[in-house]
Amino acid sequence: IITGVIDGPLPNGFPKAIELYALDGIADLSTYGIGSANNGGGTDGQQFTLSGSVAAGVYITIASEAVEFANYFGEAPTYISGVANINGDDAIELFFGGSVADTFGDISVDGTSEAWEYMDGWAYRNHGLLPGASLFQLDEWTFSGVNAVDGCVDNASCKSSFPFKSFIGVSTPQPTPSPTNSPTQLPNESSIVCECSPSPNPSKALTNEPSMAPTSASPSETPTRPPAPEL
């Protein structure tokens, strides 16, 4: 899934980058690709194809160049591609098997003055939220605001720090605790009236405590997320 985009404050607007997150392990990343829809011109299709493999919970970064990305974030990007040469008004598409699996922004609208604009700033997916049927939902994202990173020299010291590699996926539900079986409270023996013959063995109780069948806890439910993609 797409977790973040940034239009940076360094010369030439660097770093310009897209962050992805792998929900599951992916043996063949070449089934995924990225496209940028510039200035509201609609989809340009898949412009960059990923490669290699990735484990679950790993972040993938795609930058337009390496030097300023490393200066700003302190590490190299996963990939370098012109697809990340984005301005704060451009939408992003993630493709899986040739079909759109996730989107940031509106590919048919220039983001300038739109609520999702990130010029000289960033946008980041809120924790635990996955793409729905309409893919891009404004309220599933946090925005720095326009010009929020102006004057910053690196992410660590920036007054509006990009939440770099911080997305938390869907949490695993805790097992449902087993119900506690309390022993049945018997009435006070003084209230028991037995209209029966005396027991030949007075040491045996006249009342039998009902047997308690063990109760199995219901298996915890696994949260449902949209089919495919794993990224």
PDB file of C-alpha atoms in Angstrom:
ATOM      1  CA  ILE A   1       0.000   0.000   0.000  1.00  0.00           C
ATOM      2  CA  ILE A   2       1.006   3.646  -0.397  1.00  0.00           C
ATOM      3  CA  THR A   3       1.873   5.063   3.009  1.00  0.00           C
ATOM      4  CA  GLY A   4       3.491   8.415   2.261  1.00  0.00           C
ATOM      5  CA  VAL A   5       4.554  11.055  -0.244  1.00  0.00           C
ATOM      6  CA  ILE A   6       6.909  13.994   0.235  1.00  0.00           C
ATOM      7  CA  ASP A   7       7.848  17.075  -1.771  1.00  0.00           C
ATOM      8  CA  GLY A   8      10.991  18.205   0.037  1.00  0.00           C
ATOM      9  CA  PRO A   9      12.617  21.539   0.907  1.00  0.00           C
ATOM     10  CA  LEU A  10      16.156  20.976  -0.422  1.00  0.00           C
ATOM     11  CA  PRO A  11      17.348  22.413  -3.771  1.00  0.00           C
ATOM     12  CA  ASN A  12      15.092  21.417  -6.697  1.00  0.00           C
ATOM     13  CA  GLY A  13      12.414  20.374  -4.236  1.00  0.00           C
ATOM     14  CA  PHE A  14      14.325  17.273  -3.150  1.00  0.00           C
ATOM     15  CA  PRO A  15      13.783  14.808  -1.720  1.00  0.00           C
ATOM     16  CA  LYS A  16      10.819  13.793  -3.796  1.00  0.00           C
ATOM     17  CA  ALA A  17       9.733  10.346  -2.707  1.00  0.00           C
ATOM     18  CA  ILE A  18       6.988   7.770  -2.346  1.00  0.00           C
ATOM     19  CA  GLU A  19       6.825   5.338   0.581  1.00  0.00           C
ATOM     20  CA  LEU A  20       5.175   1.908   0.351  1.00  0.00           C
ATOM     21  CA  TYR A  21       4.544  -0.755   3.011  1.00  0.00           C
ATOM     22  CA  ALA A  22       4.366  -4.537   2.544  1.00  0.00           C
ATOM     23  CA  LEU A  23       1.414  -5.974   4.450  1.00  0.00           C
ATOM     24  CA  ASP A  24       2.606  -9.526   3.708  1.00  0.00           C
ATOM     25  CA  GLY A  25       5.719 -11.182   2.396  1.00  0.00           C
ATOM     26  CA  ILE A  26       5.995 -10.893  -1.401  1.00  0.00           C
ATOM     27  CA  ALA A  27       8.236 -13.312  -3.281  1.00  0.00           C
ATOM     28  CA  ASP A  28       8.007 -11.476  -6.596  1.00  0.00           C
ATOM     29  CA  LEU A  29       7.718  -7.692  -6.450  1.00  0.00           C
ATOM     30  CA  SER A  30       7.647  -7.451 -10.246  1.00  0.00           C
ATOM     31  CA  THR A  31       3.879  -7.913 -10.038  1.00  0.00           C
ATOM     32  CA  TYR A  32       3.731  -4.381  -8.575  1.00  0.00           C
ATOM     33  CA  GLY A  33       4.388  -1.010 -10.151  1.00  0.00           C
ATOM     34  CA  ILE A  34       3.957   2.721  -9.628  1.00  0.00           C
ATOM     35  CA  GLY A  35       2.606   5.519 -11.782  1.00  0.00           C
ATOM     36  CA  SER A  36       2.330   9.268 -11.135  1.00  0.00           C
ATOM     37  CA  ALA A  37      -0.546  11.308 -12.506  1.00  0.00           C
ATOM     38  CA  ASN A  38       0.847  14.797 -12.958  1.00  0.00           C
ATOM     39  CA  ASN A  39      -1.168  18.004 -12.759  1.00  0.00           C
ATOM     40  CA  GLY A  40      -4.534  16.279 -12.958  1.00  0.00           C
ATOM     41  CA  GLY A  41      -3.868  14.834 -16.383  1.00  0.00           C
ATOM     42  CA  GLY A  42      -5.277  11.417 -15.539  1.00  0.00           C
ATOM     43  CA  THR A  43      -3.460   8.129 -15.329  1.00  0.00           C
ATOM     44  CA  ASP A  44      -0.167   7.584 -17.129  1.00  0.00           C
ATOM     45  CA  GLY A  45      -0.372   3.894 -16.335  1.00  0.00           C
ATOM     46  CA  GLN A  46       2.406   1.892 -14.724  1.00  0.00           C
ATOM     47  CA  GLN A  47       5.666   3.792 -15.233  1.00  0.00           C
ATOM     48  CA  PHE A  48       7.982   1.913 -12.887  1.00  0.00           C
ATOM     49  CA  THR A  49       8.049  -1.800 -12.006  1.00  0.00           C
ATOM     50  CA  LEU A  50       9.396  -2.983  -8.671  1.00  0.00           C
ATOM     51  CA  SER A  51      11.859  -5.866  -8.448  1.00  0.00           C
ATOM     52  CA  GLY A  52      13.141  -8.424  -5.975  1.00  0.00           C
ATOM     53  CA  SER A  53      11.227  -9.679  -2.952  1.00  0.00           C
ATOM     54  CA  VAL A  54      10.209  -8.294   0.423  1.00  0.00           C
ATOM     55  CA  ALA A  55       9.204  -9.579   3.856  1.00  0.00           C
ATOM     56  CA  ALA A  56       6.032  -8.581   5.661  1.00  0.00           C
ATOM     57  CA  GLY A  57       6.245  -5.279   7.507  1.00  0.00           C
ATOM     58  CA  VAL A  58       9.048  -3.837   5.360  1.00  0.00           C
ATOM     59  CA  TYR A  59       8.970  -0.285   3.983  1.00  0.00           C
ATOM     60  CA  ILE A  60       9.901   0.499   0.391  1.00  0.00           C
ATOM     61  CA  THR A  61      11.004   3.969  -0.686  1.00  0.00           C
ATOM     62  CA  ILE A  62      11.140   5.268  -4.255  1.00  0.00           C
ATOM     63  CA  ALA A  63      12.984   8.558  -4.744  1.00  0.00           C
ATOM     64  CA  SER A  64      13.675  10.696  -7.781  1.00  0.00           C
ATOM     65  CA  GLU A  65      17.399  10.790  -6.869  1.00  0.00           C
ATOM     66  CA  ALA A  66      19.649   9.384  -4.130  1.00  0.00           C
ATOM     67  CA  VAL A  67      21.944  12.140  -2.822  1.00  0.00           C
ATOM     68  CA  GLU A  68      19.442  14.579  -1.334  1.00  0.00           C
ATOM     69  CA  PHE A  69      17.206  11.743  -0.173  1.00  0.00           C
ATOM     70  CA  ALA A  70      20.127  10.376   1.856  1.00  0.00           C
ATOM     71  CA  ASN A  71      21.016  13.873   3.120  1.00  0.00           C
ATOM     72  CA  TYR A  72      17.474  14.392   4.349  1.00  0.00           C
ATOM     73  CA  PHE A  73      16.599  10.942   5.720  1.00  0.00           C
ATOM     74  CA  GLY A  74      20.025   9.547   6.547  1.00  0.00           C
ATOM     75  CA  GLU A  75      19.719   6.467   4.356  1.00  0.00           C
ATOM     76  CA  ALA A  76      19.496   5.456   0.725  1.00  0.00           C
ATOM     77  CA  PRO A  77      16.144   4.896  -1.000  1.00  0.00           C
ATOM     78  CA  THR A  78      15.112   1.387  -2.020  1.00  0.00           C
ATOM     79  CA  TYR A  79      14.684   2.426  -5.659  1.00  0.00           C
ATOM     80  CA  ILE A  80      15.506   5.480  -7.765  1.00  0.00           C
ATOM     81  CA  SER A  81      13.060   6.388 -10.523  1.00  0.00           C
ATOM     82  CA  GLY A  82      11.703   9.394 -12.343  1.00  0.00           C
ATOM     83  CA  VAL A  83       8.207   8.248 -11.353  1.00  0.00           C
ATOM     84  CA  ALA A  84       8.913   9.943  -8.012  1.00  0.00           C
ATOM     85  CA  ASN A  85       9.667  13.285  -9.676  1.00  0.00           C
ATOM     86  CA  ILE A  86       6.467  14.612  -8.181  1.00  0.00           C
ATOM     87  CA  ASN A  87       5.298  18.021  -7.083  1.00  0.00           C
ATOM     88  CA  GLY A  88       2.840  18.605  -4.299  1.00  0.00           C
ATOM     89  CA  ASP A  89      -0.122  18.531  -6.664  1.00  0.00           C
ATOM     90  CA  ASP A  90       0.456  15.092  -8.235  1.00  0.00           C
ATOM     91  CA  ALA A  91      -1.457  11.893  -7.529  1.00  0.00           C
ATOM     92  CA  ILE A  92       0.124   8.429  -7.209  1.00  0.00           C
ATOM     93  CA  GLU A  93      -1.128   5.024  -8.325  1.00  0.00           C
ATOM     94  CA  LEU A  94       0.038   1.611  -7.114  1.00  0.00           C
ATOM     95  CA  PHE A  95      -0.525  -1.208  -9.599  1.00  0.00           C
ATOM     96  CA  PHE A  96      -0.846  -4.922  -8.905  1.00  0.00           C
ATOM     97  CA  GLY A  97      -0.962  -7.306 -11.859  1.00  0.00           C
ATOM     98  CA  GLY A  98      -1.605  -4.362 -14.154  1.00  0.00           C
ATOM     99  CA  SER A  99      -4.631  -3.083 -12.209  1.00  0.00           C
ATOM    100  CA  VAL A 100      -4.819  -0.154  -9.793  1.00  0.00           C
ATOM    101  CA  ALA A 101      -4.612  -1.419  -6.208  1.00  0.00           C
ATOM    102  CA  ASP A 102      -4.142   1.838  -4.306  1.00  0.00           C
ATOM    103  CA  THR A 103      -4.188   5.558  -5.020  1.00  0.00           C
ATOM    104  CA  PHE A 104      -3.085   8.736  -3.332  1.00  0.00           C
ATOM    105  CA  GLY A 105      -4.929  11.846  -4.501  1.00  0.00           C
ATOM    106  CA  ASP A 106      -7.251  12.299  -7.460  1.00  0.00           C
ATOM    107  CA  ILE A 107      -5.563  11.423 -10.745  1.00  0.00           C
ATOM    108  CA  SER A 108      -7.968  13.627 -12.720  1.00  0.00           C
ATOM    109  CA  VAL A 109      -7.579  16.743 -10.557  1.00  0.00           C
ATOM    110  CA  ASP A 110      -4.603  19.086 -10.192  1.00  0.00           C
ATOM    111  CA  GLY A 111      -3.921  19.011  -6.469  1.00  0.00           C
ATOM    112  CA  THR A 112      -3.168  22.724  -6.217  1.00  0.00           C
ATOM    113  CA  SER A 113      -5.439  24.222  -3.516  1.00  0.00           C
ATOM    114  CA  GLU A 114      -7.025  20.815  -2.962  1.00  0.00           C
ATOM    115  CA  ALA A 115      -7.250  19.358   0.559  1.00  0.00           C
ATOM    116  CA  TRP A 116      -4.686  16.709  -0.363  1.00  0.00           C
ATOM    117  CA  GLU A 117      -2.051  19.140  -1.693  1.00  0.00           C
ATOM    118  CA  TYR A 118       1.424  18.538  -0.249  1.00  0.00           C
ATOM    119  CA  MET A 119       3.625  21.143  -1.962  1.00  0.00           C
ATOM    120  CA  ASP A 120       6.799  21.637   0.100  1.00  0.00           C
ATOM    121  CA  GLY A 121       5.254  19.217   2.532  1.00  0.00           C
ATOM    122  CA  TRP A 122       4.038  15.659   2.911  1.00  0.00           C
ATOM    123  CA  ALA A 123       1.064  13.342   3.359  1.00  0.00           C
ATOM    124  CA  TYR A 124       1.013  10.136   5.417  1.00  0.00           C
ATOM    125  CA  ARG A 125      -1.498   7.306   5.783  1.00  0.00           C
ATOM    126  CA  ASN A 126      -3.073   7.007   9.219  1.00  0.00           C
ATOM    127  CA  HIS A 127      -2.144   3.895  11.181  1.00  0.00           C
ATOM    128  CA  GLY A 128      -4.125   0.716  10.588  1.00  0.00           C
ATOM    129  CA  LEU A 129      -6.171   2.056   7.667  1.00  0.00           C
ATOM    130  CA  LEU A 130      -6.126   0.106   4.412  1.00  0.00           C
ATOM    131  CA  PRO A 131      -7.462   1.076   0.972  1.00  0.00           C
ATOM    132  CA  GLY A 132     -11.201   0.593   0.611  1.00  0.00           C
ATOM    133  CA  ALA A 133     -13.354   0.229  -2.473  1.00  0.00           C
ATOM    134  CA  SER A 134     -12.787   3.864  -3.483  1.00  0.00           C
ATOM    135  CA  LEU A 135      -9.036   3.558  -2.762  1.00  0.00           C
ATOM    136  CA  PHE A 136      -8.323   7.178  -1.744  1.00  0.00           C
ATOM    137  CA  GLN A 137     -10.142   8.603   1.262  1.00  0.00           C
ATOM    138  CA  LEU A 138      -9.034  12.011   2.515  1.00  0.00           C
ATOM    139  CA  ASP A 139      -9.795  11.236   6.155  1.00  0.00           C
ATOM    140  CA  GLU A 140      -7.435   8.252   6.090  1.00  0.00           C
ATOM    141  CA  TRP A 141      -4.435  10.569   5.683  1.00  0.00           C
ATOM    142  CA  THR A 142      -2.568  13.187   7.702  1.00  0.00           C
ATOM    143  CA  PHE A 143      -1.242  16.250   5.878  1.00  0.00           C
ATOM    144  CA  SER A 144       1.577  18.592   6.853  1.00  0.00           C
ATOM    145  CA  GLY A 145       0.046  21.505   5.005  1.00  0.00           C
ATOM    146  CA  VAL A 146       1.584  23.504   2.171  1.00  0.00           C
ATOM    147  CA  ASN A 147       5.097  24.905   2.754  1.00  0.00           C
ATOM    148  CA  ALA A 148       5.344  23.039   6.072  1.00  0.00           C
ATOM    149  CA  VAL A 149       8.922  21.887   5.473  1.00  0.00           C
ATOM    150  CA  ASP A 150      10.306  25.138   4.065  1.00  0.00           C
ATOM    151  CA  GLY A 151      13.723  25.906   5.533  1.00  0.00           C
ATOM    152  CA  CYS A 152      14.297  22.357   6.859  1.00  0.00           C
ATOM    153  CA  VAL A 153      17.689  20.764   6.219  1.00  0.00           C
ATOM    154  CA  ASP A 154      16.876  17.235   7.367  1.00  0.00           C
ATOM    155  CA  ASN A 155      13.854  15.285   8.537  1.00  0.00           C
ATOM    156  CA  ALA A 156      15.086  14.749  12.097  1.00  0.00           C
ATOM    157  CA  SER A 157      15.312  18.446  12.913  1.00  0.00           C
ATOM    158  CA  CYS A 158      12.411  19.658  10.786  1.00  0.00           C
ATOM    159  CA  LYS A 159       9.574  21.413  12.585  1.00  0.00           C
ATOM    160  CA  SER A 160       7.189  19.326  10.476  1.00  0.00           C
ATOM    161  CA  SER A 161       8.910  15.962  10.383  1.00  0.00           C
ATOM    162  CA  PHE A 162       7.745  13.430   7.796  1.00  0.00           C
ATOM    163  CA  PRO A 163       6.599  10.278   9.710  1.00  0.00           C
ATOM    164  CA  PHE A 164       9.249   8.258   7.878  1.00  0.00           C
ATOM    165  CA  LYS A 165       8.680   4.483   8.034  1.00  0.00           C
ATOM    166  CA  SER A 166       6.271   4.749  10.932  1.00  0.00           C
ATOM    167  CA  PHE A 167       3.042   3.284   9.517  1.00  0.00           C
ATOM    168  CA  ILE A 168       1.582   0.584  11.730  1.00  0.00           C
ATOM    169  CA  GLY A 169      -0.460  -2.037   9.897  1.00  0.00           C
ATOM    170  CA  VAL A 170      -3.565  -3.809  11.144  1.00  0.00           C
ATOM    171  CA  SER A 171      -2.937  -5.023  14.680  1.00  0.00           C
ATOM    172  CA  THR A 172      -3.344  -8.698  15.515  1.00  0.00           C
ATOM    173  CA  PRO A 173      -6.330  -9.167  17.839  1.00  0.00           C
ATOM    174  CA  GLN A 174      -5.614 -10.616  21.243  1.00  0.00           C
ATOM    175  CA  PRO A 175      -7.011 -14.092  21.939  1.00  0.00           C
ATOM    176  CA  THR A 176     -10.434 -14.058  23.536  1.00  0.00           C
ATOM    177  CA  PRO A 177     -10.058 -15.093  27.180  1.00  0.00           C
ATOM    178  CA  SER A 178     -11.866 -18.256  28.209  1.00  0.00           C
ATOM    179  CA  PRO A 179     -14.936 -17.652  30.347  1.00  0.00           C
ATOM    180  CA  THR A 180     -14.354 -18.358  34.009  1.00  0.00           C
ATOM    181  CA  ASN A 181     -16.552 -21.160  35.298  1.00  0.00           C
ATOM    182  CA  SER A 182     -17.534 -20.422  38.852  1.00  0.00           C
ATOM    183  CA  PRO A 183     -18.675 -23.382  40.892  1.00  0.00           C
ATOM    184  CA  THR A 184     -22.431 -23.575  41.382  1.00  0.00           C
ATOM    185  CA  GLN A 185     -23.458 -22.117  44.721  1.00  0.00           C
ATOM    186  CA  LEU A 186     -25.297 -24.774  46.641  1.00  0.00           C
ATOM    187  CA  PRO A 187     -28.045 -23.852  49.053  1.00  0.00           C
ATOM    188  CA  ASN A 188     -27.284 -23.955  52.748  1.00  0.00           C
ATOM    189  CA  GLU A 189     -27.544 -27.547  53.874  1.00  0.00           C
ATOM    190  CA  SER A 190     -29.946 -26.521  56.612  1.00  0.00           C
ATOM    191  CA  SER A 191     -32.500 -25.577  53.949  1.00  0.00           C
ATOM    192  CA  ILE A 192     -32.383 -28.985  52.240  1.00  0.00           C
ATOM    193  CA  VAL A 193     -35.304 -31.205  53.057  1.00  0.00           C
ATOM    194  CA  CYS A 194     -34.951 -34.808  52.031  1.00  0.00           C
ATOM    195  CA  GLU A 195     -38.084 -36.917  52.027  1.00  0.00           C
ATOM    196  CA  CYS A 196     -36.327 -40.219  51.519  1.00  0.00           C
ATOM    197  CA  SER A 197     -35.149 -43.250  53.377  1.00  0.00           C
ATOM    198  CA  PRO A 198     -32.025 -42.830  55.455  1.00  0.00           C
ATOM    199  CA  SER A 199     -28.884 -43.578  53.493  1.00  0.00           C
ATOM    200  CA  PRO A 200     -27.158 -46.748  54.464  1.00  0.00           C
ATOM    201  CA  ASN A 201     -23.935 -44.818  54.269  1.00  0.00           C
ATOM    202  CA  PRO A 202     -24.464 -41.496  56.083  1.00  0.00           C
ATOM    203  CA  SER A 203     -21.017 -40.299  55.008  1.00  0.00           C
ATOM    204  CA  LYS A 204     -22.240 -39.790  51.410  1.00  0.00           C
ATOM    205  CA  ALA A 205     -23.755 -36.426  50.499  1.00  0.00           C
ATOM    206  CA  LEU A 206     -27.459 -36.304  49.711  1.00  0.00           C
ATOM    207  CA  THR A 207     -26.979 -33.729  46.915  1.00  0.00           C
ATOM    208  CA  ASN A 208     -24.852 -34.113  43.803  1.00  0.00           C
ATOM    209  CA  GLU A 209     -23.134 -30.990  42.490  1.00  0.00           C
ATOM    210  CA  PRO A 210     -23.954 -30.629  38.802  1.00  0.00           C
ATOM    211  CA  SER A 211     -21.037 -31.411  36.523  1.00  0.00           C
ATOM    212  CA  MET A 212     -19.522 -28.458  34.707  1.00  0.00           C
ATOM    213  CA  ALA A 213     -18.672 -29.096  31.047  1.00  0.00           C
ATOM    214  CA  PRO A 214     -15.613 -27.136  29.979  1.00  0.00           C
ATOM    215  CA  THR A 215     -16.430 -24.195  27.789  1.00  0.00           C
ATOM    216  CA  SER A 216     -14.186 -23.539  24.803  1.00  0.00           C
ATOM    217  CA  ALA A 217     -13.305 -19.997  23.995  1.00  0.00           C
ATOM    218  CA  SER A 218     -14.497 -18.796  20.616  1.00  0.00           C
ATOM    219  CA  PRO A 219     -11.573 -18.402  18.248  1.00  0.00           C
ATOM    220  CA  SER A 220     -10.566 -14.827  17.832  1.00  0.00           C
ATOM    221  CA  GLU A 221     -11.720 -13.288  14.630  1.00  0.00           C
ATOM    222  CA  THR A 222      -9.147 -12.141  12.093  1.00  0.00           C
ATOM    223  CA  PRO A 223      -9.809  -8.635  10.739  1.00  0.00           C
ATOM    224  CA  THR A 224     -10.882  -8.603   7.131  1.00  0.00           C
ATOM    225  CA  ARG A 225      -8.910  -6.552   4.689  1.00  0.00           C
ATOM    226  CA  PRO A 226      -9.512  -6.071   1.006  1.00  0.00           C
ATOM    227  CA  PRO A 227      -8.477  -8.993  -1.274  1.00  0.00           C
ATOM    228  CA  ALA A 228      -5.000  -8.779  -2.796  1.00  0.00           C
ATOM    229  CA  PRO A 229      -2.779  -6.754  -2.869  1.00  0.00           C
ATOM    230  CA  GLU A 230      -0.117  -7.639  -0.319  1.00  0.00           C
ATOM    231  CA  LEU A 231       1.656  -4.331  -0.810  1.00  0.00           C
TER     232      LEU A 231
END
